[in-house]
N, CA and C of each residue as an Amber inpcrd file, in Angstrom:
protein
   639
 -23.0590000  -4.8970000  13.8880000 -22.5760000  -4.8200000  12.5040000
 -21.5190000  -3.7260000  12.3910000 -20.4970000  -3.9790000  11.5840000
 -19.4560000  -2.9810000  11.3630000 -20.0350000  -1.8190000  10.5700000
 -19.5390000  -0.5920000  10.8410000 -20.0360000   0.5880000  10.1420000
 -19.6510000   0.5890000   8.6700000 -18.4860000   0.0220000   8.3450000
 -18.0670000   0.0000000   6.9450000 -17.0430000  -1.1080000   6.7400000
 -16.7180000  -1.3370000   5.4680000 -15.7310000  -2.3550000   5.1140000
 -14.3280000  -1.7940000   5.3070000 -13.3940000  -2.6780000   5.6250000
 -11.9960000  -2.2600000   5.6980000 -11.4390000  -2.0400000   4.3060000
 -10.4850000  -1.1300000   4.1780000  -9.9140000  -0.7570000   2.8850000
  -8.4330000  -1.1000000   2.8470000  -7.9750000  -1.5790000   1.6870000
  -6.5490000  -1.7650000   1.4220000  -6.0690000  -0.5320000   0.6740000
  -5.3000000   0.3190000   1.3180000  -4.7220000   1.4820000   0.6600000
  -3.3380000   1.0960000   0.1410000  -3.1850000   1.1040000  -1.1910000
  -1.9480000   0.6610000  -1.8350000  -1.1340000   1.8780000  -2.2800000
   0.0660000   2.0260000  -1.7430000   0.9860000   3.0780000  -2.1630000
   2.1260000   2.4480000  -2.9540000   2.3180000   2.9140000  -4.1840000
   3.4190000   2.4130000  -5.0200000   4.1970000   3.5850000  -5.6010000
   5.4800000   3.3310000  -5.8790000   6.3280000   4.3580000  -6.4920000
   7.6650000   3.7170000  -6.8390000   8.4710000   4.3690000  -7.6710000
   9.8600000   3.9220000  -7.8150000  10.5780000   4.0820000  -6.4730000
  11.6210000   3.2990000  -6.2520000  12.3990000   3.4240000  -5.0160000
  12.9150000   4.8500000  -4.8610000  12.6900000   5.4230000  -3.6870000
  13.1890000   6.7580000  -3.4050000  12.1960000   7.8690000  -3.6650000
  11.0190000   7.5440000  -4.2140000  10.0340000   8.5850000  -4.5300000
   9.2030000   8.9970000  -3.3310000   9.3030000   8.2410000  -2.2260000
   8.6820000   8.7040000  -0.9850000   7.5120000   7.9160000  -0.4570000
   7.1950000   6.7430000  -1.0350000   6.0160000   6.0230000  -0.5660000
   6.1490000   5.5640000   0.8880000   7.3470000   5.1610000   1.3020000
   7.5330000   4.6910000   2.6850000   7.3580000   5.8340000   3.6800000
   7.8880000   7.0050000   3.3460000   7.7290000   8.1720000   4.2200000
   6.2650000   8.5610000   4.3120000   5.5670000   8.5660000   3.1850000
   4.1540000   8.9200000   3.1830000   3.3300000   7.9080000   3.9850000
   3.6410000   6.6310000   3.8320000   2.9200000   5.6060000   4.5860000
   3.1250000   5.7980000   6.0840000   4.3520000   6.0830000   6.4780000
   4.6410000   6.2880000   7.8970000   3.8950000   7.5020000   8.4510000
   3.8740000   8.5880000   7.6860000   3.1920000   9.7940000   8.1460000
   1.6770000   9.5900000   8.2320000   1.1190000   8.8010000   7.3220000
  -0.3150000   8.5340000   7.3900000  -0.6630000   7.7100000   8.6190000
   0.2200000   6.8190000   9.0050000  -0.0320000   6.0240000  10.2020000
   0.1190000   6.8570000  11.4670000   0.9630000   7.8740000  11.4200000
   1.0640000   8.8020000  12.5370000  -0.2060000   9.6450000  12.6560000
  -0.7880000   9.9660000  11.4980000  -2.0190000  10.7670000  11.4670000
  -3.2180000   9.9630000  11.9670000  -3.3020000   8.6950000  11.5840000
  -4.4280000   7.8380000  11.9490000  -3.8970000   6.5800000  12.6290000
  -4.0110000   6.5440000  13.9340000  -3.4700000   5.4300000  14.7160000
  -4.2310000   4.1250000  14.4930000  -5.4240000   4.1960000  13.8760000
  -6.1840000   2.9650000  13.6310000  -5.6950000   2.2340000  12.3860000
  -4.8910000   2.8950000  11.5540000  -4.3650000   2.2660000  10.3450000
  -3.3760000   1.1590000  10.6970000  -3.5100000   0.0260000  10.0370000
  -2.5220000  -1.0400000  10.1680000  -1.5600000  -0.9580000   8.9860000
  -0.3770000  -1.5190000   9.1540000   0.6080000  -1.5480000   8.0790000
   0.8240000  -2.9930000   7.6710000   0.7560000  -3.2460000   6.3710000
   0.9920000  -4.5980000   5.8650000   2.4960000  -4.8680000   5.8450000
   2.9500000  -5.7020000   6.7610000   4.3650000  -6.0460000   6.8450000
   4.6710000  -7.1330000   5.8110000   5.5770000  -6.8330000   4.9030000
   5.9290000  -7.7750000   3.8360000   6.9130000  -8.8280000   4.3230000
   6.9070000  -9.9500000   3.6360000   7.9530000 -10.9590000   3.8210000
   8.9960000 -10.7370000   2.7260000  10.2560000 -11.0050000   3.0350000
  11.3140000 -10.8250000   2.0490000  12.4300000 -11.8410000   2.2660000
  13.1470000 -12.1120000   1.1910000  14.3010000 -13.0110000   1.2930000
  15.6080000 -12.2390000   1.4200000  15.5630000 -10.9060000   1.3770000
  16.8070000 -10.1520000   1.5430000  17.2020000 -10.1240000   3.0130000
  18.4740000  -9.8710000   3.2600000  18.9730000  -9.8050000   4.6360000
  18.4780000  -8.5360000   5.3200000  18.3350000  -8.6110000   6.6280000
  17.9010000  -7.4330000   7.3870000  18.9950000  -6.3660000   7.3770000
  18.5750000  -5.1170000   7.2180000  19.5150000  -4.0040000   7.3040000
  19.6590000  -3.5930000   8.7620000  20.6600000  -2.7820000   9.0450000
  20.8940000  -2.3120000  10.4100000  19.6530000  -1.6120000  10.9480000
  19.2130000  -2.0260000  12.1280000  18.0630000  -1.4020000  12.7610000
  16.7320000  -2.0310000  12.4240000  16.6930000  -2.9420000  11.4420000
  15.4340000  -3.5840000  11.0740000  15.1390000  -4.7580000  12.0050000
  13.8530000  -4.9160000  12.3380000  13.4290000  -5.9280000  13.2940000
  12.4440000  -6.8870000  12.6490000  12.6010000  -8.1660000  12.9370000
  11.6870000  -9.1810000  12.4380000  10.2510000  -8.8580000  12.8550000
   9.3430000  -8.8180000  11.8540000   7.9440000  -8.5640000  12.1340000
   7.5660000  -7.0980000  12.1910000   8.5420000  -6.2150000  12.1710000
   8.2510000  -4.7820000  12.1890000   8.4280000  -4.1950000  10.7980000
   9.6560000  -4.1940000  10.2900000   9.8830000  -3.7340000   8.9070000
   9.5260000  -4.8290000   7.9020000   9.9640000  -6.0630000   8.2080000
   9.7200000  -7.2020000   7.3220000   9.6700000  -8.4890000   8.1330000
   9.1030000  -9.5210000   7.5070000   9.2880000 -10.8910000   7.9680000
  10.4210000 -11.4480000   7.0970000  11.5400000 -11.7690000   7.6930000
  12.7050000 -12.2320000   6.9280000  12.6510000 -13.7550000   6.7880000
  12.6520000 -14.2130000   5.5280000  12.5030000 -15.6340000   5.2360000
  13.5840000 -16.1000000   4.2680000  13.9100000 -17.3730000   4.3210000
  14.8190000 -17.9520000   3.3360000  14.0480000 -18.1240000   2.0220000
  14.7690000 -18.3530000   0.9390000  14.1120000 -18.5980000  -0.3480000
  13.1450000 -19.7750000  -0.2560000  13.5860000 -20.8330000   0.4190000
  12.7530000 -22.0260000   0.5350000  11.4730000 -21.7270000   1.3270000
  11.6210000 -21.0060000   2.4410000  10.4490000 -20.6580000   3.2650000
   9.4800000 -19.7740000   2.4800000  10.0370000 -18.8260000   1.7480000
   9.1980000 -17.9020000   0.9840000   8.3990000 -18.6460000  -0.0830000
   9.0780000 -19.4960000  -0.8520000   8.3960000 -20.2070000  -1.9300000
   7.3730000 -21.2010000  -1.3930000   7.6080000 -21.7120000  -0.1910000
   6.6250000 -22.5910000   0.4300000   5.3450000 -21.8080000   0.7430000
   5.5020000 -20.5560000   1.1950000   4.3350000 -19.7090000   1.4580000
   3.5690000 -19.4390000   0.1600000   4.2870000 -19.2050000  -0.9160000
   3.6410000 -18.9700000  -2.2130000   2.8550000 -20.2000000  -2.6480000
   3.4740000 -21.3750000  -2.5560000   2.8330000 -22.6190000  -2.9840000
   1.5920000 -22.9390000  -2.1490000   1.6110000 -22.5070000  -0.8830000
   0.4820000 -22.7670000   0.0150000  -0.5810000 -21.6730000  -0.0410000
  -0.4610000 -20.7660000  -1.0310000  -1.4150000 -19.6690000  -1.2180000
  -1.4990000 -18.7710000   0.0150000  -0.3570000 -18.5880000   0.6810000
  -0.3130000 -17.7390000   1.8710000   0.1070000 -16.3090000   1.5440000
   0.3000000 -16.0090000   0.2590000   0.6890000 -14.6600000  -0.1650000
  -0.4190000 -14.0240000  -1.0090000  -0.7680000 -12.7870000  -0.6920000
  -1.7030000 -12.0470000  -1.5290000  -1.0290000 -11.6280000  -2.8300000
   0.2450000 -11.3050000  -2.7460000   1.0370000 -10.9170000  -3.9140000
   2.4890000 -11.1820000  -3.5900000   3.2880000 -11.3400000  -4.6500000
   4.7270000 -11.4760000  -4.4510000   5.4390000 -11.1010000  -5.7360000
   6.6900000 -10.7150000  -5.6160000   7.4730000 -10.3100000  -6.7870000
   8.9500000 -10.5320000  -6.5030000   9.7170000 -10.6480000  -7.5870000
  11.1720000 -10.7630000  -7.4970000  11.7580000  -9.4270000  -7.9220000
  12.4010000  -8.7350000  -6.9780000  12.8800000  -7.3730000  -7.2280000
  14.3380000  -7.2480000  -6.8140000  15.2070000  -6.8820000  -7.7520000
  16.6230000  -6.6660000  -7.4770000  17.2560000  -7.8320000  -6.7220000
  16.9430000  -9.0330000  -7.1800000  17.6010000 -10.2210000  -6.6560000
  16.9660000 -10.8440000  -5.4370000  15.8380000 -10.2940000  -4.9630000
  15.1920000 -10.8270000  -3.7580000  13.6850000 -10.9140000  -3.9680000
  13.0460000 -11.8120000  -3.2060000  11.5920000 -11.9390000  -3.2440000
  10.9630000 -11.0670000  -2.1630000   9.8210000 -10.4830000  -2.5150000
   9.0210000  -9.7090000  -1.5720000   7.5690000 -10.1410000  -1.7390000
   6.8140000 -10.1480000  -0.6470000   5.4030000 -10.5170000  -0.7600000
   4.6120000 -10.1300000   0.4700000   3.2780000 -10.1170000   0.3230000
   2.3700000  -9.7290000   1.4060000   1.6310000 -10.9570000   1.9410000
   1.9250000 -11.3790000   3.1820000   1.2070000 -12.5210000   3.7630000
  -0.2940000 -12.2540000   3.8200000  -1.0800000 -13.2550000   3.4800000
  -2.5220000 -13.1120000   3.3400000  -3.2630000 -12.9650000   4.6810000
  -2.9920000 -13.8270000   5.6390000  -3.8040000 -13.9030000   6.8570000
  -3.8810000 -12.5910000   7.6370000  -2.7520000 -11.8910000   7.8900000
  -2.8510000 -10.6370000   8.6500000  -3.7190000  -9.5920000   7.9590000
  -3.6600000  -9.5460000   6.6280000  -4.4480000  -8.5620000   5.8730000
  -5.9370000  -8.8760000   5.9690000  -6.2920000 -10.1240000   5.7410000
  -7.6990000 -10.5020000   5.7910000  -8.2780000 -10.3130000   7.1900000
  -7.4690000 -10.5180000   8.2090000  -7.9360000 -10.3280000   9.5760000
  -8.2620000  -8.8600000   9.8400000  -7.4150000  -7.9620000   9.3480000
  -7.6310000  -6.5260000   9.5690000  -8.8890000  -6.0420000   8.8630000
  -9.0240000  -6.3340000   7.5670000 -10.1620000  -5.7700000   6.8320000
 -11.4830000  -6.4200000   7.2410000 -11.4400000  -7.6730000   7.7010000
 -12.6760000  -8.3140000   8.1470000 -13.2010000  -7.6800000   9.4250000
 -12.3140000  -7.0000000  10.1610000 -12.7190000  -6.3130000  11.3860000
 -13.2280000  -4.9010000  11.1130000 -13.1770000  -4.4720000   9.8310000
 -13.6440000  -3.1370000   9.4800000 -12.5810000  -2.0710000   9.5720000
 -11.3290000  -2.4830000   9.7830000 -10.2320000  -1.5120000   9.8540000
  -9.4650000  -1.4690000   8.5350000  -8.7170000  -0.3930000   8.3380000
  -7.9760000  -0.1960000   7.0930000  -6.5140000  -0.6000000   7.2530000
  -5.9080000  -0.9540000   6.1250000  -4.5030000  -1.3560000   6.1310000
  -3.7930000  -0.6780000   4.9590000  -2.5600000  -0.2670000   5.1760000
  -1.8090000   0.4430000   4.1500000  -0.6580000  -0.4260000   3.6470000
  -0.4830000  -0.4490000   2.3320000   0.5670000  -1.2300000   1.6810000
   1.6180000  -0.2850000   1.1010000   2.8690000  -0.6340000   1.2770000
   4.0020000   0.0800000   0.6730000   4.6890000  -0.9330000  -0.2370000
   4.2290000  -0.9940000  -1.5100000   4.7020000  -2.0370000  -2.4140000
   4.9560000  -1.4710000  -3.8080000   5.6900000  -2.2280000  -4.6330000
   5.9740000  -1.7700000  -5.9890000   4.7830000  -2.0540000  -6.8980000
   4.9080000  -1.6460000  -8.1770000   3.7710000  -1.7590000  -9.0910000
   3.3620000  -3.2000000  -9.3430000   4.3400000  -4.1350000  -9.3040000
   3.9990000  -5.5370000  -9.5370000   3.0800000  -6.0620000  -8.4390000
   3.4300000  -5.7330000  -7.1890000   2.5860000  -6.1430000  -6.0720000
   1.2330000  -5.4640000  -6.1260000   1.2330000  -4.1740000  -6.4770000
  -0.0240000  -3.4470000  -6.5860000  -0.9310000  -4.0520000  -7.6460000
  -0.3500000  -4.4580000  -8.7650000  -1.1210000  -5.0600000  -9.8470000
  -1.7360000  -6.3820000  -9.3980000  -0.9580000  -7.1950000  -8.6780000
  -1.4810000  -8.4790000  -8.2060000  -2.6130000  -8.2730000  -7.2030000
  -2.4780000  -7.2710000  -6.3290000  -3.5430000  -7.0040000  -5.3700000
  -4.8210000  -6.5610000  -6.0740000  -4.6540000  -5.6940000  -7.1000000
  -5.8340000  -5.2200000  -7.8190000  -6.4930000  -6.3400000  -8.6160000
  -5.7340000  -7.3700000  -8.9590000  -6.2780000  -8.5080000  -9.7000000
  -6.7500000  -9.6330000  -8.7840000  -6.6490000  -9.4100000  -7.4910000
  -7.0400000 -10.4400000  -6.5220000  -8.5200000 -10.3120000  -6.1890000
  -8.9910000 -11.1900000  -5.3240000 -10.3820000 -11.1310000  -4.8940000
 -10.6790000  -9.9510000  -3.9970000  -9.6430000  -9.1640000  -3.6540000
  -9.8370000  -8.0210000  -2.7650000  -9.8840000  -6.7000000  -3.5280000
 -10.0350000  -6.7640000  -4.8440000  -9.9760000  -5.5470000  -5.6510000
 -11.0410000  -4.5330000  -5.2480000 -12.2450000  -4.9820000  -4.8730000
 -13.3150000  -4.0520000  -4.5060000 -13.0290000  -3.3390000  -3.1860000
 -12.1060000  -3.8990000  -2.4110000 -11.7530000  -3.2910000  -1.1260000
 -10.4570000  -2.5020000  -1.2120000  -9.9240000  -2.3130000  -2.4330000
  -8.6190000  -1.6860000  -2.6060000  -8.7210000  -0.2890000  -3.1950000
  -7.8140000   0.5840000  -2.7600000  -7.6410000   1.9190000  -3.3320000
  -6.1580000   2.0740000  -3.6310000  -5.8080000   2.3500000  -4.8880000
  -4.4000000   2.3900000  -5.2800000  -3.9460000   3.8140000  -5.5790000
  -2.7500000   4.1430000  -5.1060000  -2.1980000   5.4920000  -5.2480000
  -0.7450000   5.3770000  -5.6980000  -0.4170000   6.0100000  -6.8270000
   0.9460000   5.9760000  -7.3350000   1.6300000   7.3020000  -7.0210000
   2.8750000   7.2210000  -6.5290000   3.6540000   8.4020000  -6.1700000
   4.7610000   8.6190000  -7.1970000   4.7390000   9.7700000  -7.8580000
   5.7640000  10.1210000  -8.8440000   6.8120000  11.0420000  -8.2300000
   8.0770000  10.9040000  -8.6050000   9.1020000  11.8660000  -8.1660000
   8.9760000  13.1410000  -9.0020000   9.4210000  14.2880000  -8.4850000
   9.3550000  15.5310000  -9.2720000  10.3070000  15.5210000 -10.4590000
  11.4100000  14.7800000 -10.3550000  12.3680000  14.6430000 -11.4560000
  13.2410000  13.4320000 -11.1960000  13.8760000  12.9070000 -12.2450000
  14.7630000  11.7620000 -12.0790000  16.0520000  12.1510000 -11.3700000
  16.5220000  13.3840000 -11.5870000  17.7200000  13.8480000 -10.8770000
  17.4900000  13.8870000  -9.3770000  16.3210000  14.3640000  -8.9730000
  16.0220000  14.4020000  -7.5460000  15.8570000  12.9980000  -6.9870000
  15.2850000  12.1140000  -7.7840000  15.1340000  10.7260000  -7.3520000
  16.4980000  10.0980000  -7.0820000  17.4530000  10.2940000  -7.9830000
  18.7980000   9.7650000  -7.7890000  19.4330000  10.3550000  -6.5290000
  19.2650000  11.6580000  -6.3130000  19.8320000  12.3030000  -5.1310000
  19.2600000  11.6960000  -3.8500000  17.9570000  11.4230000  -3.8560000
  17.3220000  10.8300000  -2.6690000  17.8890000   9.4380000  -2.3800000
  18.1100000   8.6550000  -3.4360000  18.6550000   7.3070000  -3.2550000
  20.0640000   7.3540000  -2.6710000  20.8830000   8.2700000  -3.1540000
  22.2310000   8.4040000  -2.6100000  22.1930000   8.9300000  -1.1770000
  21.2790000   9.8750000  -0.9180000  21.2240000  10.5200000   0.3950000
  20.8210000   9.5380000   1.5000000  19.8980000   8.6290000   1.1880000
  19.4420000   7.7230000   2.2510000  20.4900000   6.6800000   2.6100000
  21.4950000   6.4420000   1.7350000  22.6510000   5.6230000   2.0710000
  22.3810000   4.1660000   2.3440000  21.3390000   3.6040000   1.7450000
  20.9940000   2.2060000   1.9960000  21.5710000   1.2490000   0.9570000
  21.9490000   1.7870000  -0.2140000  22.3540000   0.9250000  -1.3180000
  23.7120000   1.3280000  -1.8710000  24.3630000   0.3790000  -2.5310000
  25.6190000   0.6690000  -3.2090000  25.3320000   1.4700000  -4.4760000
  26.3890000   2.0500000  -5.0490000  26.2340000   2.8250000  -6.2840000
  25.6690000   1.9560000  -7.4050000  26.0990000   0.6910000  -7.4550000
  25.5930000  -0.2140000  -8.4950000  24.0970000  -0.4440000  -8.3420000
  23.6520000  -0.6950000  -7.1120000  22.2250000  -0.9280000  -6.8770000
  21.4240000   0.3130000  -7.2410000  21.9490000   1.4880000  -6.8800000
  21.2520000   2.7340000  -7.2170000  21.1410000   2.9030000  -8.7260000
  22.2320000   2.6010000  -9.4460000  22.1860000   2.6840000 -10.9030000
  21.1650000   1.7140000 -11.4880000  21.0790000   0.5110000 -10.8950000
  20.1000000  -0.4690000 -11.3500000  18.6780000   0.0360000 -11.1050000
  18.4710000   0.6560000  -9.9550000  17.1510000   1.1990000  -9.6310000
  16.7640000   2.3140000 -10.6110000  17.7310000   3.1590000 -10.9440000
  17.4490000   4.2610000 -11.8610000  17.1200000   3.7440000 -13.2620000
  17.7990000   2.6670000 -13.6900000  17.5150000   2.0930000 -14.9990000
  16.1030000   1.5150000 -15.0580000  15.6350000   1.0280000 -13.9100000
  14.3290000   0.3770000 -13.8650000  13.1900000   1.3630000 -13.6280000
  13.5060000   2.5710000 -13.1400000  12.4510000   3.4580000 -12.6710000
  11.5070000   3.8960000 -13.7880000  11.9980000   4.0520000 -15.0170000
  11.1140000   4.4860000 -16.0940000  10.0510000   3.4440000 -16.3980000
  10.4260000   2.1650000 -16.3080000   9.4380000   1.1030000 -16.4860000
   8.4070000   1.1520000 -15.3670000   8.8710000   1.4010000 -14.1240000
   7.9510000   1.5070000 -12.9960000   6.9910000   2.6780000 -13.1840000
   7.5300000   3.8140000 -13.5930000   6.7160000   5.0170000 -13.7770000
   5.6560000   4.8020000 -14.8560000   5.9510000   3.9610000 -15.8360000
   5.0170000   3.7450000 -16.9500000   3.6870000   3.1480000 -16.4960000
   3.6130000   2.6410000 -15.2700000   2.3970000   2.0130000 -14.7630000
   1.5070000   2.9830000 -13.9850000   1.8520000   4.2580000 -13.9840000
   1.1200000   5.2310000 -13.1620000  -0.3730000   5.2870000 -13.4930000
  -0.7280000   5.1280000 -14.7750000  -2.1260000   5.2690000 -15.1870000
  -3.0040000   4.0910000 -14.7660000  -2.4070000   3.0200000 -14.2270000
  -3.1770000   1.8720000 -13.7690000  -3.7670000   2.1020000 -12.3800000
  -3.3780000   3.1910000 -11.7390000  -3.7730000   3.4490000 -10.3490000
  -4.9860000   4.3700000 -10.2750000  -5.7040000   4.2990000  -9.1570000
  -6.8760000   5.1510000  -8.9540000  -6.4830000   6.6200000  -8.8140000
  -5.3460000   6.8570000  -8.1600000  -4.8580000   8.2150000  -7.9240000
  -3.3680000   8.2740000  -8.2450000  -2.8980000   9.4780000  -8.5880000
  -1.4680000   9.6730000  -8.8420000  -1.0670000  11.0370000  -8.2890000
  -0.0190000  11.0640000  -7.4570000   0.4670000  12.2960000  -6.8390000
   1.9440000  12.4890000  -7.1620000   2.3290000  13.7360000  -7.4300000
   3.7370000  14.0790000  -7.6290000   4.2880000  14.5520000  -6.2820000
   5.2830000  13.8420000  -5.7800000   5.7990000  14.1420000  -4.4410000
   6.8540000  15.2500000  -4.4890000   6.4100000  16.4650000  -4.7850000
   7.3190000  17.6170000  -4.8240000   7.2100000  18.4940000  -3.5890000
   6.2680000  18.1690000  -2.7160000   6.0940000  18.9090000  -1.4580000
   5.4630000  17.9450000  -0.4690000   6.2590000  17.4330000   0.4530000
   5.8180000  16.3560000   1.3410000   4.5610000  16.7190000   2.1150000
   4.5350000  17.8950000   2.7350000   3.3950000  18.2470000   3.5760000
   2.1060000  18.3770000   2.7610000   2.2050000  18.9350000   1.5500000
   1.0150000  19.0460000   0.7080000   0.5270000  17.6800000   0.2510000
   1.4670000  16.7860000  -0.0230000   1.0630000  15.4470000  -0.4500000
   0.3950000  14.6890000   0.6910000   0.8360000  14.9080000   1.8880000
   0.2070000  14.2700000   3.0400000  -1.2330000  14.7560000   3.1780000
  -1.4610000  16.0540000   2.9950000  -2.8210000  16.5880000   3.0710000
  -3.7010000  16.0080000   1.9680000  -3.1420000  15.8230000   0.7780000
  -3.9160000  15.2280000  -0.3110000  -4.2400000  13.7670000  -0.0130000
  -3.2900000  13.0540000   0.5640000  -3.5590000  11.6640000   0.9420000
  -4.6640000  11.5820000   1.9910000  -4.6590000  12.4850000   2.9360000
  -5.7220000  12.5150000   3.9480000  -7.0800000  12.7000000   3.2810000
  -7.1380000  13.5780000   2.2810000  -8.3950000  13.8200000   1.5670000
  -8.8600000  12.5600000   0.8410000  -7.9120000  11.8470000   0.2210000
  -8.2510000  10.5990000  -0.4690000  -8.7860000   9.5750000   0.5210000
  -8.1180000   9.4170000   1.6410000  -8.5350000   8.4390000   2.6410000
  -9.9410000   8.7660000   3.1510000 -10.1820000  10.0370000   3.4620000
 -11.5020000  10.4360000   3.9800000 -12.5930000  10.1520000   2.9600000
 -12.3570000  10.5390000   1.7010000 -13.3770000  10.3610000   0.6640000
 -13.6670000   8.8860000   0.4040000 -12.6250000   8.0650000   0.3460000
 -12.8250000   6.6470000   0.0700000 -13.5770000   5.9570000   1.2090000
 -13.3310000   6.3930000   2.4120000 -14.0220000   5.8060000   3.5580000
 -15.5130000   6.1490000   3.5610000 -15.8840000   7.2410000   2.9090000
 -17.2790000   7.6910000   2.8920000 -18.0700000   7.1760000   1.6970000
 -17.4500000   6.4130000   0.8160000 -18.1790000   5.8960000  -0.3370000
 -19.3840000   5.0700000   0.1000000 -20.4760000   5.2370000  -0.6430000
 -21.7200000   4.5480000  -0.2970000 -21.5210000   3.0420000  -0.1660000
 -20.7570000   2.4480000  -1.0790000 -20.5860000   0.9930000  -1.0720000
 -19.9040000   0.4770000   0.1890000 -19.2130000   1.3630000   0.8980000
 -18.4950000   0.9400000   2.1040000 -19.2750000   1.2330000   3.3910000
 -20.3890000   1.9380000   3.2830000 -21.1850000   2.2690000   4.4630000
 -22.2100000   1.1720000   4.7070000 -21.7930000   0.1160000   5.3860000
 -22.6440000  -1.0630000   5.5570000 -23.9030000  -0.7650000   6.3550000
 -23.8590000   0.2040000   7.2370000 -25.0040000   0.5110000   8.0970000
 -26.1610000   1.1510000   7.3180000 -25.8870000   1.6710000   6.1090000
 -26.9300000   2.3630000   5.3510000 -28.0810000   1.4410000   4.9750000
 -27.8050000   0.1640000   4.7870000 -28.8670000  -0.7970000   4.4630000
 -29.8930000  -0.8270000   5.5840000 -29.4160000  -0.8480000   6.8370000
 -30.3310000  -0.8590000   7.9810000 -31.0860000   0.4570000   8.0940000
 -30.3900000   1.5680000   7.8380000 -31.0280000   2.8820000   7.9210000
 -32.1750000   2.9840000   6.9220000 -31.9070000   2.5840000   5.6650000
 -32.9320000   2.6570000   4.6250000 -34.0970000   1.7190000   4.9430000
 -33.8050000   0.5380000   5.4510000 -34.8710000  -0.4090000   5.8200000
 -35.7600000   0.1720000   6.9130000 -35.1180000   0.7870000   7.9310000
 -35.8880000   1.3840000   9.0250000 -36.7340000   2.5540000   8.5410000
 -36.1980000   3.3310000   7.6010000 -36.9710000   4.4480000   7.0420000
 -38.2010000   3.9190000   6.2880000 -37.9880000   2.7800000   5.6050000
 -39.1160000   2.1820000   4.8980000 -40.2170000   1.7340000   5.8460000
 -39.8140000   1.1460000   6.9820000 -40.8050000   0.7060000   7.9890000
 -41.5210000   1.9110000   8.5620000 -40.7550000   2.9660000   8.8200000
 -41.3340000   4.1710000   9.4160000 -42.3540000   4.8210000   8.4810000
 -42.0710000   4.7580000   7.1660000 -42.9690000   5.4150000   6.2060000
 -44.3500000   4.7920000   6.1930000 -44.4530000   3.5130000   6.5680000
 -45.7320000   2.8320000   6.5750000 -46.6360000   3.3590000   7.6700000
 -46.0560000   3.9930000   8.6740000 -46.8510000   4.5090000   9.7950000
 -47.2000000   5.9720000   9.6660000 -46.7760000   6.5710000   8.5380000
 -47.0670000   7.9790000   8.3190000 -48.4670000   8.0970000   7.7130000
 -49.3650000   8.8770000   8.3330000 -50.7460000   9.0180000   7.8280000
 -50.7950000   9.5460000   6.4020000
């Protein structure tokens, strides 16, 4: 029997607030963590590899996956579809291992409303300020000025969903936030409901008590 249930750790934030960096650092800390690779209809950026950063699909292929119930969640963001394929996630958690998601609030909401809600832990990452968020978007150099402006216009709506999450962290100090995430992961893994072996322990204690004079 597995010692505990696998957990879906959901990290969400506005673009540029640091969820991808935090997810990567957590996987460096715990090599047993799996990463939920999303499918997307956007083109691959320089250095991105099929199956590593994303599964790159055409619009038709993506919508076929949705119609066949092969997506745990999906959303249309800045002109492209993004979604989490179901089978890889279910395979990981059924084995008792944890998986980390780097998704926006729409995807996080769909996951929390899915049949996997009891196995999910959601964490929202806030930027320390909107000015710093804009600077981070420009600094990473992945988007045009127009796309960055569009992201900034949308970020307040994204931030408004922070209270829907189990935890919320302000990413004003990367190393401190990583330590806080480690604490969250450790505590969630120790919850009674996830310790499947405890049923056997309690049953054995009950049998043992019958033999006590």
